[in-house]
Coordinates of C-alpha atoms and ligand atoms in Angstrom, one line a residue:
X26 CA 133.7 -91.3 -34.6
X27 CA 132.1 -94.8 -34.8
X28 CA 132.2 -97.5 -37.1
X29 CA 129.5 -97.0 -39.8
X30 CA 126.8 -99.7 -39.5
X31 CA 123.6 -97.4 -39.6
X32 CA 122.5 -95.1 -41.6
X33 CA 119.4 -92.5 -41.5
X34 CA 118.7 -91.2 -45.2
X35 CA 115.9 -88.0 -45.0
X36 CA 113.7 -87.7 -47.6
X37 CA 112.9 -90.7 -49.6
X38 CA 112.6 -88.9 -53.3
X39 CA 114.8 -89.5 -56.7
X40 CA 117.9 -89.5 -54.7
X41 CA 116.8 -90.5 -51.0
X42 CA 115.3 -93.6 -52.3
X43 CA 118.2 -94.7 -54.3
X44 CA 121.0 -94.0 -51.7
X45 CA 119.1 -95.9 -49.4
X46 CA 119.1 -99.0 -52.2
X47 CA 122.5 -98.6 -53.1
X48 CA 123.5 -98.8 -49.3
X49 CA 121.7 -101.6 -48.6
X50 CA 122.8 -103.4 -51.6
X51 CA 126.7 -103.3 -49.8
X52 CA 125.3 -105.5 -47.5
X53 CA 127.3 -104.0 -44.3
X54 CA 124.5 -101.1 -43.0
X55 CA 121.0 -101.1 -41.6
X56 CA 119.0 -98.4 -43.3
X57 CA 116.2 -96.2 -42.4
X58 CA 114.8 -94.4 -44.9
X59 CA 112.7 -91.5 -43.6
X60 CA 109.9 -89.0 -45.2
X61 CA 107.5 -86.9 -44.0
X62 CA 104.7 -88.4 -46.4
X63 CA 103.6 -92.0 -45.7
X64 CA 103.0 -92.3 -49.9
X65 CA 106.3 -91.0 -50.9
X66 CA 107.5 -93.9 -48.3
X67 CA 105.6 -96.2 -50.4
X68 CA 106.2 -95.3 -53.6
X69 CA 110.4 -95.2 -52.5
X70 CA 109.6 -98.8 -52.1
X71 CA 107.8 -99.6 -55.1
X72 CA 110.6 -98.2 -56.8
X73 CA 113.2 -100.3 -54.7
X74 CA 111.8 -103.0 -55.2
X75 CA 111.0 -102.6 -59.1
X76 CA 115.2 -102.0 -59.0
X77 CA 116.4 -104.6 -57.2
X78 CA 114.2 -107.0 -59.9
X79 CA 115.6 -105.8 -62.6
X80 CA 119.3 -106.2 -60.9
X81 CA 118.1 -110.1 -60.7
X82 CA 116.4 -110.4 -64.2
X83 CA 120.1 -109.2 -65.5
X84 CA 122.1 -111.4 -63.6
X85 CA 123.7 -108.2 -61.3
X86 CA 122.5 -108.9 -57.9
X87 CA 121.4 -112.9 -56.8
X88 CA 117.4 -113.4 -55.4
X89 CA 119.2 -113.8 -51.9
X90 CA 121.1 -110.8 -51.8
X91 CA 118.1 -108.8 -53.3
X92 CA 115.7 -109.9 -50.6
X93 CA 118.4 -109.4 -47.6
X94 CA 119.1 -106.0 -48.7
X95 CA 115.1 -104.6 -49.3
X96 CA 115.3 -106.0 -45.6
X97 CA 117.8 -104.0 -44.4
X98 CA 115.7 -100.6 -45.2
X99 CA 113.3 -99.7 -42.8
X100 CA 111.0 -96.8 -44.0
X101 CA 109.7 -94.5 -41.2
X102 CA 108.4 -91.2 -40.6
X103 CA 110.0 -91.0 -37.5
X104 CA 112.8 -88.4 -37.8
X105 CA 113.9 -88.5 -34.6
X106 CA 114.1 -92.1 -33.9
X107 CA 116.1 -92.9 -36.7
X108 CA 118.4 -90.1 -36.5
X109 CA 119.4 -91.0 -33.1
X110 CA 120.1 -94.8 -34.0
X111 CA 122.6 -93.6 -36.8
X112 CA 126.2 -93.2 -37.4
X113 CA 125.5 -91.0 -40.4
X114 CA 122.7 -89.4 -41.4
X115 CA 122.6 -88.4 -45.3
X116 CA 119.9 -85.6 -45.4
X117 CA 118.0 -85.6 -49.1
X118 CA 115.0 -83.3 -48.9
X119 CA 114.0 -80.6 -51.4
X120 CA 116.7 -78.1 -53.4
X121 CA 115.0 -75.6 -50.9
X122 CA 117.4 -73.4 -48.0
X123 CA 114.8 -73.2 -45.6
X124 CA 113.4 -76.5 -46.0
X125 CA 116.9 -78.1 -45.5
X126 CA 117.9 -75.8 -42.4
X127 CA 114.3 -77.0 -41.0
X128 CA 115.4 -80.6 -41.0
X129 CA 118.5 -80.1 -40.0
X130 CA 117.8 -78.0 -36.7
X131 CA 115.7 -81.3 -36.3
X132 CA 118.3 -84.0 -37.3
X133 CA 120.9 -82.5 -35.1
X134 CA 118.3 -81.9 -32.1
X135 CA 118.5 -86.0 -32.2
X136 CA 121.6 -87.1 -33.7
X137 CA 124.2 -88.8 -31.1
X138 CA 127.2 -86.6 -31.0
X139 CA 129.9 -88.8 -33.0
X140 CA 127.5 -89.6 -35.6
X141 CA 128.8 -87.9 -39.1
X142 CA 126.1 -85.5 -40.9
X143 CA 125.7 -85.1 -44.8
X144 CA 123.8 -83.2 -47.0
X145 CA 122.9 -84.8 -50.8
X146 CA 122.6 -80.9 -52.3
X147 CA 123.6 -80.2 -55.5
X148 CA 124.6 -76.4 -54.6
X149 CA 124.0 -75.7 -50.9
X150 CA 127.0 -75.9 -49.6
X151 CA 127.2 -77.7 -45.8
X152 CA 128.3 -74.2 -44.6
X153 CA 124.9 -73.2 -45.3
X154 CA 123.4 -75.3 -43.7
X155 CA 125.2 -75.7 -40.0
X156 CA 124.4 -73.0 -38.3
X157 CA 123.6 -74.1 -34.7
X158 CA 124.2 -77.6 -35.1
X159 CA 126.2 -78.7 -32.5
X160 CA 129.6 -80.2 -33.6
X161 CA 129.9 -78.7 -37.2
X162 CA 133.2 -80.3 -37.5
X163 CA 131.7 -83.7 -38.2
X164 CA 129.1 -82.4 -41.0
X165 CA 129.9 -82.5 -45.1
X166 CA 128.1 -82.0 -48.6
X167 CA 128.2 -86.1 -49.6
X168 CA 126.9 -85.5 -53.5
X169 CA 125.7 -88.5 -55.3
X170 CA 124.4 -88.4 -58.9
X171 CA 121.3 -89.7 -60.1
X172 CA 120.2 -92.7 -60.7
X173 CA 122.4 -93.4 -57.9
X174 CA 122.6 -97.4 -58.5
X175 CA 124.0 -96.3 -62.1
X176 CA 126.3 -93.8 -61.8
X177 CA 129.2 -94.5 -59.5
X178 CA 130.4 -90.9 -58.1
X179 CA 130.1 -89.1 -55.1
X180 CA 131.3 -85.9 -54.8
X181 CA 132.5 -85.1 -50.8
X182 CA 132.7 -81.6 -50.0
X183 CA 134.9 -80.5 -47.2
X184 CA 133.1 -76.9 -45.6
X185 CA 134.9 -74.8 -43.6
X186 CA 134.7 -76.3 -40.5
X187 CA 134.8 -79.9 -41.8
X188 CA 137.5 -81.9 -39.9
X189 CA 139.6 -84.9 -41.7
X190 CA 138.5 -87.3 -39.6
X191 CA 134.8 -87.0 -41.2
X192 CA 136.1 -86.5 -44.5
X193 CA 138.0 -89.8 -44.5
X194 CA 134.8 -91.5 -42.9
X195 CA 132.6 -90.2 -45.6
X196 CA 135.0 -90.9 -48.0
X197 CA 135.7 -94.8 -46.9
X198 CA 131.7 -95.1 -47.0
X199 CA 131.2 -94.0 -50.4
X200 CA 133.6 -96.8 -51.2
X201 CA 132.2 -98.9 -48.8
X202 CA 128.7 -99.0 -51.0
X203 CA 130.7 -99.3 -54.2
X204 CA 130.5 -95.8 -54.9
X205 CA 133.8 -93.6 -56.1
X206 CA 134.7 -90.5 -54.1
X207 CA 136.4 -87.4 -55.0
X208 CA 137.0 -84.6 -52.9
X209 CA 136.5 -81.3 -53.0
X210 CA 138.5 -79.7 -50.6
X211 CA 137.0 -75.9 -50.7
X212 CA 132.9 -75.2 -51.1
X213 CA 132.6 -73.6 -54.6
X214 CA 128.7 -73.4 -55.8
X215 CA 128.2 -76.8 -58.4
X216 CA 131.2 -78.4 -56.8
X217 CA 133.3 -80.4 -59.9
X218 CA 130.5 -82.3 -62.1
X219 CA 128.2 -79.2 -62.1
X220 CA 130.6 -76.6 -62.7
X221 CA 132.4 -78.1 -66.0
X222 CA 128.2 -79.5 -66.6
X223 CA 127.2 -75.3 -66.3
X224 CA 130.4 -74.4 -68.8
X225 CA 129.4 -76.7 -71.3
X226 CA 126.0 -75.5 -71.1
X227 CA 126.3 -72.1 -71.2
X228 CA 128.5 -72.1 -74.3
X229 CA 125.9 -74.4 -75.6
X230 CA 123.4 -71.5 -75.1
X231 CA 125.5 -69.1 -76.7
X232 CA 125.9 -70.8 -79.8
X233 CA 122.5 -71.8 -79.9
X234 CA 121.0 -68.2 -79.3
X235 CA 123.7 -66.5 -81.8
X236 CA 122.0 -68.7 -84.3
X237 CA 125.3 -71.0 -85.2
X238 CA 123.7 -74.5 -84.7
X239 CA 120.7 -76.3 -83.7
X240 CA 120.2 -78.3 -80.4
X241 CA 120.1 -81.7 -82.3
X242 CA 123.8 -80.4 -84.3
X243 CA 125.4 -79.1 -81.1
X244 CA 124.6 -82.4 -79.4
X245 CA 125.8 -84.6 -81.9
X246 CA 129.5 -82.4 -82.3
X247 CA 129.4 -83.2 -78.5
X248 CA 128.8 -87.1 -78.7
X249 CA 130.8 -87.4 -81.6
X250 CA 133.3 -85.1 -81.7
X251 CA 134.0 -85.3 -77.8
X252 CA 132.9 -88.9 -77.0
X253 CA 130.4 -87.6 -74.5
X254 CA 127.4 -90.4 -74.3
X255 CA 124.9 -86.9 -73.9
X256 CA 125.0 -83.7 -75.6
X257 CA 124.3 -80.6 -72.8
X258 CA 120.9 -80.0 -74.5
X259 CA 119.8 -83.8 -73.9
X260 CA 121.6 -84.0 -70.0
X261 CA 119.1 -80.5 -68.9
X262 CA 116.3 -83.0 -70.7
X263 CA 117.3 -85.4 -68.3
X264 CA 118.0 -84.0 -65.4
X265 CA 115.2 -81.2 -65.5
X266 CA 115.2 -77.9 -67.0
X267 CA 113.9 -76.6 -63.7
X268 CA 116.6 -78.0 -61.6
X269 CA 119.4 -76.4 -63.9
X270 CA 117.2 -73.1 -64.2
X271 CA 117.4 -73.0 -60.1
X272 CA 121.3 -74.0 -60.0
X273 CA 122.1 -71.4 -62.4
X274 CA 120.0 -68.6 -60.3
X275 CA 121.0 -69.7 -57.1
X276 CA 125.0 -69.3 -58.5
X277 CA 124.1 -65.6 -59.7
X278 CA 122.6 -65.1 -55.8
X279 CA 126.1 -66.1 -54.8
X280 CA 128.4 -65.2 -57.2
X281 CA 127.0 -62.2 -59.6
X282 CA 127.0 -62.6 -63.2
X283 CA 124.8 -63.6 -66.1
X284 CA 121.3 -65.5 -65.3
X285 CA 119.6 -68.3 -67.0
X286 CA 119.8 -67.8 -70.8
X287 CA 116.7 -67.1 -72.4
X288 CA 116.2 -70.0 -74.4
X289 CA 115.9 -71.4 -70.8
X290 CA 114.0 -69.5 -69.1
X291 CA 111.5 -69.1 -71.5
X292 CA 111.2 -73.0 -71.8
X293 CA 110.9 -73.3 -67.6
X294 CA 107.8 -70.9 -67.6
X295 CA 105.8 -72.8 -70.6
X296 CA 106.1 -76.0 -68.2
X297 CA 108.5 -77.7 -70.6
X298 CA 111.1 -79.2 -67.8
X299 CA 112.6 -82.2 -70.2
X300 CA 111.8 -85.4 -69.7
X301 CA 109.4 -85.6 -66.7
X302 CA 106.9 -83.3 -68.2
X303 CA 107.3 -84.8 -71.9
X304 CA 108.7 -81.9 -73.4
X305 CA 111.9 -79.9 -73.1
X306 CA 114.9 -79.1 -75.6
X307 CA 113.3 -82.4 -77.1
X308 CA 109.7 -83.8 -77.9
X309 CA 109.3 -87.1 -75.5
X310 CA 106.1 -87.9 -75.4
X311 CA 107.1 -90.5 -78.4
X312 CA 110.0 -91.7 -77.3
Ligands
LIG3 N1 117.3 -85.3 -58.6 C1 118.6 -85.3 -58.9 O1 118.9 -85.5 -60.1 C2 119.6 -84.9 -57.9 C3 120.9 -85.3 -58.2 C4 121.9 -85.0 -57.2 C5 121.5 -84.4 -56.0 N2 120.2 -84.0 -55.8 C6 119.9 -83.4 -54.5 O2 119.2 -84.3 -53.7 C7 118.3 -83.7 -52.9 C8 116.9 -84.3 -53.0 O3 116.5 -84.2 -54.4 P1 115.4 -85.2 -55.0 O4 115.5 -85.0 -56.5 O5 115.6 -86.6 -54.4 O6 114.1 -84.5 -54.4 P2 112.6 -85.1 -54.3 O7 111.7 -84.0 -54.4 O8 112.5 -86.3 -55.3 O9 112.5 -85.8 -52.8 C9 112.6 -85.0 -51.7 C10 111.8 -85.8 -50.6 O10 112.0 -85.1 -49.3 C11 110.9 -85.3 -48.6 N3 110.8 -84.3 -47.5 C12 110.7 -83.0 -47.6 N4 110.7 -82.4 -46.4 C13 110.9 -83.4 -45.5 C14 111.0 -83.5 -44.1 N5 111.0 -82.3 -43.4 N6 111.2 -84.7 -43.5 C15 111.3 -85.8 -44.2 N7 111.2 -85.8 -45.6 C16 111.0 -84.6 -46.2 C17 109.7 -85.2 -49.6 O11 108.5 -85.7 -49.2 C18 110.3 -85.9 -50.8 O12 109.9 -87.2 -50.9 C19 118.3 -82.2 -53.3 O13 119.1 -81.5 -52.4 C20 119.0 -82.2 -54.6 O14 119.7 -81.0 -54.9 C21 119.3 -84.3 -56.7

């Protein structure tokens, strides 16, 4: 397995974009940041930019370093071209099982053979996603949290078929771009963070729905009486009530059991996703 210099992020979106920044910002790894959409290319860059100014205006990141590292991402559209220049390829397209095994029949048609594969899902385990790629001993789940340049984990999944030379290479590049591994050593649907994240919530639901406390009360007994900086009610807000809807059906597909709650559900088909549509749990069009 070779020395990680290059790396080929797919899909330049919320995450994409940011593990592509956060790379680059280490300083040791050309980047090429690809998307199918020429605009999503340029808004990923817009963004990186508006980031990496920020980092300066704050006194994190000198004007040298920031220039030299939006200089080592390349955006392309070119799959294929930057998949086969890359030691590891982090895939980051849609939350969508036939769009990812798409892209990855394509990544692996062109990756070189020693090059180490990783997929960004939050519940799609790489197990799911390796059928037919050649070499599926060198492929892993590699789950950073969002916004990546923020929050420092990265959850590595070992699959099935994962060897341990590509789980100490993924591991030794998370921490090679500042970033703090864990492992998870057997696929389980939400990993660690989403799991105890879906436990919280759903006993957040019940007592909600059995009428014993508001969303504004059960958040605050959860900042204030467990030190968490979010309540569950304001983290779905935040990271779309959509995305948790989907991650709570998909783990019913796979493991049986209760559904979104209702209070959910009924939220996800008015339109009210949290945050990015203005209204959720919580009114944000004001704040
Ligand atoms: N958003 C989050 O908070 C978050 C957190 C952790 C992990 N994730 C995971 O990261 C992945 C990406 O999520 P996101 O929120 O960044 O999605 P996003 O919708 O913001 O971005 C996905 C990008 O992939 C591009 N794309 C789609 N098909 C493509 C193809 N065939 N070739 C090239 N580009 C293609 C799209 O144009 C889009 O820009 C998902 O698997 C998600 O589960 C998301």
């Amino acid at each position: 397995m070779a020395e990680i210099t290059s790396v080929a992020v797919i899909g330049a979106g919320t995450m994409g974009s940011q593990i592509g920044l956060q790379t680059a910002y280490a300083g040791r790894h050309q980047v090429a940041l690809v998307d199918s959409s020429l605009e999503q290319l340029e808004k990923a860059r817009a963004l990186q930019q508006h980031l990496t100014r920020r980092a300066v205006e704050r006194g994190r990141l000198t004007e040298e370093r920031a220039t030299a590292a939006l200089g080592r991402i390349q955006g392309t559209t070119d799959l294929g071209g930057a998949v086969a220049g890359a030691d590891l390829v982090i895939e980051a397209v849609f939350e969508d099982l036939d769009a990812k095994r798409q892209v990855w029949s394509e990544l692996a048609a062109h990756a070189r053979p020693d090059a180490v594969l990783a997929s960004n899902s939050s519940t799609i385990a790489i197990s799911r996603l390796v059928d037919g790629v050649p070499g599926p001993e060198r492929c892993c789940n590699m789950h950073f949290f969002h916004p990546v340049t923020v929050m420092q984990l990265c959850e590595v999944v070992r699959g099935p078929l994962t060897s341990d030379e590509t789980v100490r290479a993924a591991m030794d590049f998370v921490r090679s771009i500042q970033r703090v591994p864990v492992l998870v050593n057997k696929e389980i649907h939400g990993f660690i963070v989403n799991r105890i994240l879906f436990a919280a919530a759903e006993e957040a639901f019940r007592l909600l729905e059995g009428g014993y406390a508001s969303v504004e009360d059960i958040d605050t007994a959860v900042k204030k009486g467990l030190n968490w900086p979010m309540g569950p009610f304001e983290v779905l807000d935040f990271s779309g009530l959509d995305v948790f809807y989907g991650a709570l059906e998909d783990r019913r597909r796979l493991e049986g059991g209760p559904g979104a709650p209702a209070a959910l559900r009924e939220r996800v088909e008015r339109g009210e996703l949290g945050r990015k549509s203005g209204r959720g749990f919580y009114d944000h069009t004001s704040r």
